[in-house]
Structure formats: structure tokens, C-alpha cells
Coordinates of C-alpha atoms in Angstrom, one line a residue:
X1 CA 87.6 161.9 111.1
X2 CA 87.8 164.3 114.0
X3 CA 91.5 164.9 113.5
X4 CA 91.2 165.8 109.9
X5 CA 93.4 163.0 108.8
X6 CA 92.3 160.5 106.2
X7 CA 91.9 157.0 107.5
X8 CA 90.5 153.8 106.1
X9 CA 86.8 153.5 107.0
X10 CA 86.2 157.2 107.5
X11 CA 82.9 156.7 105.7
X12 CA 80.7 153.7 104.7
X13 CA 80.1 153.2 101.0
X14 CA 78.6 154.3 97.7
X15 CA 75.5 152.1 97.3
X16 CA 73.7 151.3 94.1
X17 CA 70.4 149.6 94.8
X18 CA 68.1 147.5 92.6
X19 CA 66.0 150.6 92.0
X20 CA 69.1 152.6 90.7
X21 CA 68.7 153.8 87.1
X22 CA 71.0 151.6 85.0
X23 CA 72.4 154.7 83.2
X24 CA 73.5 156.1 86.6
X25 CA 75.6 153.1 87.7
X26 CA 78.6 154.0 85.6
X27 CA 81.8 155.5 87.2
X28 CA 84.5 157.0 85.0
X29 CA 87.6 159.0 85.9
X30 CA 87.0 159.2 89.6
X31 CA 89.0 158.5 92.8
X32 CA 87.2 156.7 95.6
X33 CA 89.2 156.3 98.8
X34 CA 89.3 156.0 102.6
X35 CA 85.8 154.5 102.9
X36 CA 84.5 151.0 103.3
X37 CA 83.6 150.9 107.0
X38 CA 81.1 148.2 106.1
X39 CA 81.1 145.5 103.4
X40 CA 82.8 147.5 100.7
X41 CA 83.6 151.0 99.6
X42 CA 81.4 150.6 96.5
X43 CA 78.4 148.2 96.8
X44 CA 76.3 147.2 93.9
X45 CA 72.9 145.7 94.4
X46 CA 71.9 146.7 90.9
X47 CA 72.1 144.6 87.7
X48 CA 74.6 146.7 85.7
X49 CA 78.1 147.8 86.6
X50 CA 80.5 149.9 84.5
X51 CA 83.8 151.2 85.8
X52 CA 86.4 152.8 83.5
X53 CA 89.6 154.7 84.6
X54 CA 88.6 154.6 88.3
X55 CA 91.1 154.6 91.2
X56 CA 89.8 152.7 94.3
X57 CA 92.2 152.7 97.2
X58 CA 92.7 152.6 101.0
X59 CA 89.4 150.8 101.8
X60 CA 88.8 149.3 105.3
X61 CA 87.1 146.4 103.5
X62 CA 86.5 145.5 99.9
X63 CA 87.0 147.9 97.0
X64 CA 83.9 146.7 95.1
X65 CA 81.3 144.3 96.5
X66 CA 78.4 143.1 94.4
X67 CA 75.2 141.2 95.2
X68 CA 73.2 140.9 92.0
X69 CA 75.3 141.9 89.1
X70 CA 74.0 140.7 85.7
X71 CA 76.3 142.8 83.4
X72 CA 79.6 144.0 84.7
X73 CA 82.5 145.8 82.9
X74 CA 85.5 146.9 84.9
X75 CA 88.5 148.2 82.8
X76 CA 91.5 150.5 83.0
X77 CA 91.1 150.9 86.8
X78 CA 93.4 150.6 89.8
X79 CA 92.6 148.8 93.1
X80 CA 95.2 149.2 95.9
X81 CA 95.4 148.7 99.6
X82 CA 92.0 147.0 100.2
X83 CA 91.1 143.8 101.9
X84 CA 89.7 142.4 98.6
X85 CA 90.0 144.4 95.4
X86 CA 86.9 143.1 93.6
X87 CA 84.4 140.7 95.2
X88 CA 81.5 139.2 93.2
X89 CA 79.1 137.1 95.3
X90 CA 75.4 136.1 95.7
X91 CA 74.4 136.5 92.1
X92 CA 70.7 136.6 91.3
X93 CA 69.1 133.9 89.1
X94 CA 67.3 133.7 85.8
X95 CA 69.6 135.5 83.4
X96 CA 73.0 135.1 81.8
X97 CA 75.6 136.8 83.9
X98 CA 78.4 138.4 81.9
X99 CA 81.5 139.7 83.8
X100 CA 84.4 141.5 82.0
X101 CA 87.5 142.5 83.9
X102 CA 90.1 144.0 81.7
X103 CA 93.4 145.9 81.9
X104 CA 93.2 146.7 85.6
X105 CA 95.8 146.8 88.4
X106 CA 95.0 145.1 91.6
X107 CA 97.7 145.5 94.2
X108 CA 98.4 145.0 97.9
X109 CA 95.1 143.4 99.0
X110 CA 95.3 142.1 102.5
X111 CA 93.3 139.1 101.4
X112 CA 92.2 138.3 97.8
X113 CA 92.8 140.3 94.7
X114 CA 89.6 139.2 92.8
X115 CA 86.8 136.9 94.0
X116 CA 84.2 135.6 91.6
X117 CA 81.9 133.3 93.7
X118 CA 78.9 132.0 91.8
X119 CA 76.4 130.5 94.2
X120 CA 73.5 129.6 91.9
X121 CA 74.4 126.7 89.6
X122 CA 71.2 127.1 87.6
X123 CA 72.4 130.4 86.1
X124 CA 74.7 130.6 83.1
X125 CA 77.9 132.6 83.9
X126 CA 80.4 134.0 81.4
X127 CA 83.6 135.4 82.8
X128 CA 86.4 137.1 81.0
X129 CA 89.5 138.3 82.8
X130 CA 92.3 139.6 80.6
X131 CA 95.4 141.8 80.7
X132 CA 95.2 142.5 84.5
X133 CA 98.2 142.9 86.9
X134 CA 97.4 141.2 90.2
X135 CA 100.2 141.5 92.8
X136 CA 101.2 141.5 96.5
X137 CA 98.0 139.8 97.8
X138 CA 98.7 138.4 101.2
X139 CA 96.2 136.0 102.9
X140 CA 94.2 134.8 99.8
X141 CA 94.6 134.0 96.2
X142 CA 95.3 136.7 93.6
X143 CA 92.3 135.4 91.7
X144 CA 89.7 133.0 93.1
X145 CA 86.9 131.7 90.9
X146 CA 84.0 129.4 91.9
X147 CA 81.6 128.9 89.0
X148 CA 81.4 128.1 85.4
X149 CA 82.7 129.3 82.0
X150 CA 85.8 131.5 82.1
X151 CA 88.3 132.9 79.7
X152 CA 91.5 134.0 81.6
X153 CA 94.2 135.4 79.3
X154 CA 97.2 137.7 79.3
X155 CA 97.2 138.4 83.0
X156 CA 100.3 138.9 85.3
X157 CA 100.3 137.4 88.8
X158 CA 103.4 138.6 90.7
X159 CA 104.5 138.4 94.3
X160 CA 101.3 137.0 95.8
X161 CA 101.6 135.3 99.1
X162 CA 99.4 132.2 98.7
X163 CA 97.8 130.8 95.5
X164 CA 98.2 133.1 92.6
X165 CA 95.1 131.5 90.9
X166 CA 92.5 129.2 92.5
X167 CA 89.6 127.9 90.5
X168 CA 87.0 125.6 92.2
X169 CA 84.6 124.0 89.8
X170 CA 84.0 120.9 91.9
X171 CA 80.3 121.8 92.4
X172 CA 79.6 122.9 88.9
X173 CA 76.4 121.5 87.3
X174 CA 76.2 121.0 83.5
X175 CA 78.2 119.4 80.7
X176 CA 79.4 122.4 78.7
X177 CA 81.5 124.3 81.2
X178 CA 84.7 125.6 79.6
X179 CA 87.8 127.2 81.1
X180 CA 90.4 128.8 78.8
X181 CA 93.6 129.8 80.5
X182 CA 96.2 131.2 78.2
X183 CA 99.3 133.5 78.0
X184 CA 99.3 134.3 81.7
X185 CA 102.5 134.9 83.7
X186 CA 103.2 133.7 87.2
X187 CA 106.2 135.1 89.0
X188 CA 107.5 135.1 92.6
X189 CA 104.5 133.5 94.3
X190 CA 105.8 133.3 97.9
X191 CA 104.4 130.3 99.7
X192 CA 101.5 128.6 97.8
X193 CA 100.6 127.1 94.5
X194 CA 100.8 129.3 91.4
X195 CA 97.7 127.4 90.0
X196 CA 95.2 125.3 92.0
X197 CA 92.3 123.8 90.0
X198 CA 89.4 121.7 91.2
X199 CA 87.4 120.6 88.2
X200 CA 84.4 118.5 87.3
X201 CA 82.4 118.1 84.0
X202 CA 84.6 120.7 82.4
X203 CA 86.8 121.3 79.4
X204 CA 89.9 123.1 80.4
X205 CA 92.8 124.4 78.3
X206 CA 95.9 125.7 80.1
X207 CA 98.3 126.9 77.4
X208 CA 101.2 129.2 76.7
X209 CA 101.6 130.3 80.3
X210 CA 104.9 131.1 82.1
X211 CA 105.6 129.9 85.6
X212 CA 108.9 131.4 86.8
X213 CA 110.7 131.9 90.2
X214 CA 107.7 130.8 92.2
X215 CA 108.1 129.3 95.7
X216 CA 105.8 126.7 97.2
X217 CA 107.8 125.0 99.9
X218 CA 105.0 122.8 101.1
X219 CA 102.7 122.7 97.9
X220 CA 102.8 121.9 94.2
X221 CA 103.3 124.7 91.8
X222 CA 100.3 123.3 89.8
X223 CA 97.7 121.1 91.5
X224 CA 94.8 119.8 89.4
X225 CA 92.1 117.6 91.0
X226 CA 89.2 116.0 89.1
X227 CA 85.8 115.3 90.6
X228 CA 82.4 114.1 89.2
X229 CA 81.4 111.1 87.2
X230 CA 81.4 112.0 83.5
X231 CA 82.6 114.2 80.7
X232 CA 85.3 116.8 80.3
X233 CA 88.9 117.2 79.1
X234 CA 92.0 118.8 80.5
X235 CA 94.7 119.9 78.2
X236 CA 98.0 121.5 79.5
X237 CA 100.3 122.4 76.6
X238 CA 103.0 124.8 75.5
X239 CA 103.6 126.1 79.0
X240 CA 107.0 127.1 80.5
X241 CA 108.2 126.2 84.0
X242 CA 111.6 127.8 84.9
X243 CA 113.4 128.0 88.2
X244 CA 110.4 127.2 90.5
X245 CA 110.6 125.6 93.9
X246 CA 107.9 123.1 95.1
X247 CA 107.4 121.0 98.2
X248 CA 106.8 117.4 97.0
X249 CA 105.6 117.7 93.4
X250 CA 106.1 120.5 90.9
X251 CA 103.0 119.5 88.9
X252 CA 100.4 117.2 90.5
X253 CA 97.4 115.7 88.6
X254 CA 95.0 113.8 90.8
X255 CA 91.8 112.0 89.6
X256 CA 89.5 111.6 92.6
X257 CA 86.5 110.3 90.8
X258 CA 86.2 111.7 87.3
X259 CA 87.1 108.6 85.3
X260 CA 86.0 109.7 81.9
X261 CA 87.9 113.0 81.9
X262 CA 91.0 112.7 79.7
X263 CA 94.2 114.6 80.5
X264 CA 96.9 115.7 78.1
X265 CA 100.2 117.1 79.2
X266 CA 102.0 118.0 75.9
X267 CA 104.7 120.3 74.5
X268 CA 105.6 121.9 77.8
X269 CA 109.1 123.0 78.9
X270 CA 110.1 122.2 82.4
X271 CA 113.7 123.3 83.1
X272 CA 115.8 124.0 86.2
X273 CA 113.1 123.5 88.8
X274 CA 113.5 122.1 92.3
X275 CA 111.4 119.9 94.5
X276 CA 112.5 120.1 98.1
X277 CA 111.1 116.8 99.5
X278 CA 111.1 113.3 98.3
X279 CA 108.7 113.4 95.3
X280 CA 108.5 114.1 91.6
X281 CA 108.6 116.8 89.0
X282 CA 105.4 115.5 87.4
X283 CA 103.1 113.3 89.4
X284 CA 100.2 111.6 87.7
X285 CA 98.0 110.1 90.4
X286 CA 94.9 108.1 89.1
X287 CA 92.3 106.1 90.9
X288 CA 92.7 102.3 90.2
X289 CA 89.3 102.3 88.5
X290 CA 90.3 105.1 86.1
X291 CA 93.0 103.3 84.2
X292 CA 91.4 103.2 80.8
X293 CA 91.5 106.8 79.8
X294 CA 94.6 107.0 77.6
X295 CA 96.0 110.2 79.2
X296 CA 99.0 111.6 77.4
X297 CA 102.4 113.0 78.4
X298 CA 104.1 113.8 75.1
X299 CA 106.7 116.1 73.5
X300 CA 107.8 117.7 76.8
X301 CA 111.2 118.9 77.7
X302 CA 112.3 117.9 81.2
X303 CA 115.9 119.1 81.7
X304 CA 118.1 119.9 84.6
X305 CA 115.4 119.6 87.3
X306 CA 116.2 118.5 90.8
X307 CA 114.6 116.6 93.7
X308 CA 116.6 117.6 96.7
X309 CA 115.9 114.7 99.1
X310 CA 114.9 111.1 99.1
X311 CA 115.9 108.0 97.2
X312 CA 112.8 106.8 95.3
X313 CA 112.3 110.1 93.4
X314 CA 111.5 110.8 89.8
X315 CA 111.0 113.2 87.0
X316 CA 107.7 111.5 86.0
X317 CA 105.6 109.3 88.3
X318 CA 102.4 107.5 87.1
X319 CA 100.4 104.7 88.4
X320 CA 98.3 104.3 85.2
X321 CA 99.2 101.7 82.6
X322 CA 97.0 103.6 80.1
X323 CA 99.2 106.8 80.3
X324 CA 101.0 107.3 77.0
X325 CA 104.5 108.6 77.9
X326 CA 106.2 109.2 74.5
X327 CA 108.7 111.5 72.8
X328 CA 109.8 113.5 75.7
X329 CA 113.2 114.7 76.7
X330 CA 114.0 113.2 80.1
X331 CA 117.5 114.5 81.0
X332 CA 117.8 115.2 84.7
X333 CA 121.1 113.9 86.1
X334 CA 120.3 115.0 89.7
X335 CA 117.1 112.9 89.9
X336 CA 117.5 109.2 90.7
X337 CA 114.8 107.9 88.3
X338 CA 113.4 109.5 85.2
X339 CA 110.3 107.4 85.3
X340 CA 108.6 105.6 88.2
X341 CA 105.8 103.3 87.3
X342 CA 103.5 102.4 90.2
X343 CA 101.2 100.2 88.2
X344 CA 100.1 96.7 89.4
X345 CA 102.1 93.6 88.7
X346 CA 101.7 92.5 85.1
X347 CA 100.7 95.9 83.7
X348 CA 102.9 97.7 81.1
X349 CA 103.5 101.4 80.7
X350 CA 104.1 102.6 77.2
X351 CA 107.2 104.9 77.5
X352 CA 108.5 104.4 74.0
X353 CA 110.5 106.9 71.9
X354 CA 111.8 109.1 74.7
X355 CA 115.3 110.7 75.0
X356 CA 117.1 110.0 78.3
X357 CA 120.2 112.1 77.8
X358 CA 122.2 109.0 76.8
X359 CA 122.0 106.1 74.4
X360 CA 123.7 103.7 76.9
X361 CA 121.4 100.8 77.6
X362 CA 122.5 100.3 81.2
X363 CA 122.4 104.0 82.1
X364 CA 118.8 104.1 80.8
X365 CA 117.8 101.0 82.6
X366 CA 119.1 102.5 85.9
X367 CA 116.8 105.5 85.3
X368 CA 113.7 103.4 85.4
X369 CA 111.8 102.2 88.5
X370 CA 109.4 99.3 87.7
X371 CA 109.2 95.5 88.2
X372 CA 113.0 95.1 88.2
X373 CA 113.2 97.3 91.3
X374 CA 110.0 96.1 92.9
X375 CA 108.4 92.9 91.7
X376 CA 104.9 94.0 92.9
X377 CA 105.0 96.7 90.2
X378 CA 104.4 96.7 86.4
X379 CA 106.9 97.0 83.5
X380 CA 108.1 100.1 81.7
X381 CA 108.4 99.5 77.9
X382 CA 110.9 102.0 76.5
X383 CA 111.9 100.5 73.1
X384 CA 112.7 102.2 70.8
X385 CA 114.6 105.0 72.5
X386 CA 115.3 108.3 70.7
X387 CA 118.9 109.4 70.1
X388 CA 118.0 113.0 69.5
X389 CA 117.8 115.7 72.2
X390 CA 115.9 118.2 70.1
X391 CA 112.1 118.5 70.3
X392 CA 112.0 119.4 66.7
X393 CA 113.8 116.2 65.8
X394 CA 111.5 114.2 68.1
X395 CA 108.5 115.7 66.4
X396 CA 109.9 114.7 63.0
X397 CA 110.3 111.0 64.2
X398 CA 114.0 110.8 63.4
X399 CA 116.7 108.3 64.3
X400 CA 115.9 105.6 66.9
X401 CA 118.3 103.6 69.0
X402 CA 116.9 100.3 70.3
X403 CA 118.0 99.2 73.8
X404 CA 117.7 96.0 75.7
X405 CA 115.1 96.6 78.4
X406 CA 112.2 94.1 78.7

């Protein structure tokens, strides 16, 4: 600029067009800064993108903006102080699109960290995002994906303002879409959900992730919505939730229309979390015409969680009599009910072989909300009840204690 001081937007962008030689679209060991007066500081209209050990910082707009990427590899690079770190949009059609984003740092974006927005449902997309650090994004998600197949592993999401990760597959076409989401860490999300998923005919695995010290005062820490009419499976297993704060529900599963998608919530540890408003730690909300799916809630450890206000509050809430709620530790003295069953009168919830922190029959009955508290609701069947408080013992099917609860 005229004063000789570096400022964002001092220049426009580096543009790679469709006619650019594919061998000349690689950037390695360079620093790109103080540009981006329009669209992005680096703009790709070409089919191939390779970045390795690149620093992209202080952009007035996006760090990287793409229009027609077919093959993209971004690794070992740093994106800082942009509006959006990496923005993939408006992909061309007719070819498989492969995107690999690995071992990068994306920090202090004023909006999103990474956007991958597939707009052509006829194209096959393969996305791999691994070992990245995404932090301090303010007005948008740390990572936003709208598209198909994705493998998201070993990333750290820290101190993002809104959703740490938002995946929208509600418009996906096809029966073989797969999302694998494993070994990621969410910490210190400030005001939105750590994980927000909208899914359709999709197989999703959410496993071995850590959610700790996140704050969502008006939202759930994990919110999963199902759309569509057929297919798919959602598995959430071996995750850790520790010392998080949520608005009404810590974890919220909602089936809007996808009746044939099965959901499994197994082998998770949920300890010392708080829900601020009258609600539940785990809320399983199903349409009344989706009650035959045999969803599972098994082998989880719910211990020392709190719901800070309200009277009809619970550790686990479900309205589906086909939910199998078995072999969990449900030991939360500061929550009025361990289980609320909102099924219709005459239905029965299978909640056998759980440990309630006590073997006293009356104490256990007082922790259940069903027909005996509201005659319009169904029954909870808890016999037999486990005496053991160890998940290892529960898995080995050891000693039972039968109690008198119809």
C-alpha cells in the first residue's frame, strides 16, 4: 500500500486457471500473505492442487478457494488469520474427486476453518481429513462438510466459537455413502455443539473421540438428525465425554424420517457433564412410526452427571419401545430419574441388566419414570438388575440381583 505497511488485501490473488499446466499448480515451502482482496488469496480453477509446507496468513478473504478441484493434497501447512482457511466449492462433474488434507494448522479464521461443499450429487467424492489442528474459528464451524464419503481421523478441534464440526449429508444421493470419524479431540468449544450431524442414506461410525470441557449453553454437545427414507447405520462407540456443559441435552439423537437407519450407542464413557436446563444427558427422540428399528444403548458408563434445573429430568430419555437399553452403569445421584420412558401406554422398554448405583429395590424404582408416574406412558422392565459397577464385570455377565419392579 501507499504507506509501505503490510495490510490484508494489499493485492488480489494467485490464480490457477483451467489452462494451467498441472505440473505448475504445486506450491512448496512458500509464504503467501497480505492478499485476498477478492474471493481468496490463492484461487484454483484447475483440476490439481498440491500444497506442502506452505504458510498462508493475513488474508482479507479466504486462504485457498477452489472452483473445480479434482485431485487435491494439502499437507504440513499453516493457515492463520483469514476469513476461511480452506474453502472447496462448486466442484466440476464427471470424475471422482479426491481431497486429502493432512497435518495442517488452521487457526484464527474469522469464519470457518475448512469448508468442503459438494454441490453436484452425481459426482463421487472421497474426502480424507487427518491429523490437523483447527482452533479459534469464530463465526462458523471449525470444519463444515456437505457431501459424501469422508474419513476424518486424529484431528484436534480447540477453542472454536460455534460448532467444532458440522456435517450435512441431508441431501446426499446414493446408498453407499460412508463417514468414518475416529480419534478426534474436541476441547473448549465456546458456544455451540462440538459435533452436529445431518445424515441420510449413510453409514456413519463415530468412535474413540474425546469431548472435554466444551460449552454449549443453548445447544447439545452432539446432535444427530436422520433424514431420508431407507438404508444406513449410525454407530457411536468408545467415545469419552468429560466435564462438558450443554443446554438441554448433552447428546441428542433425532429421527426425522429415516426409519430404517439403525442407531447404536455403545461402550461410551459419560462422566461429570452438566446440562443447564431441564432435559437429559442422552436423549433418544424417534418418530412414532420408526419404533421397530431395535436401536441399542449398551455397555455405557453414565456416572456423576448433572441436570441443573427441572423436575422431570433424566440420564437417558427414549420414546421408543424397541430401544435396547442394557448393561449400562447409570449412577447419577444429582439427576432425578436415570431412565424416562415416553412410550405409549401398554408398551414396554427393555432396560434389563443395568447397574443403578444401588441394589435397593425402592431406590431403583424411584429412579424410573414410566407408567407408575404417568399412566399414559409405557412400562420399564429392569429385571434382572446388575450388582456390579464395573464395565468389565458387566461385559462378563456376572452376578445379577432381581428386584421387584413390574
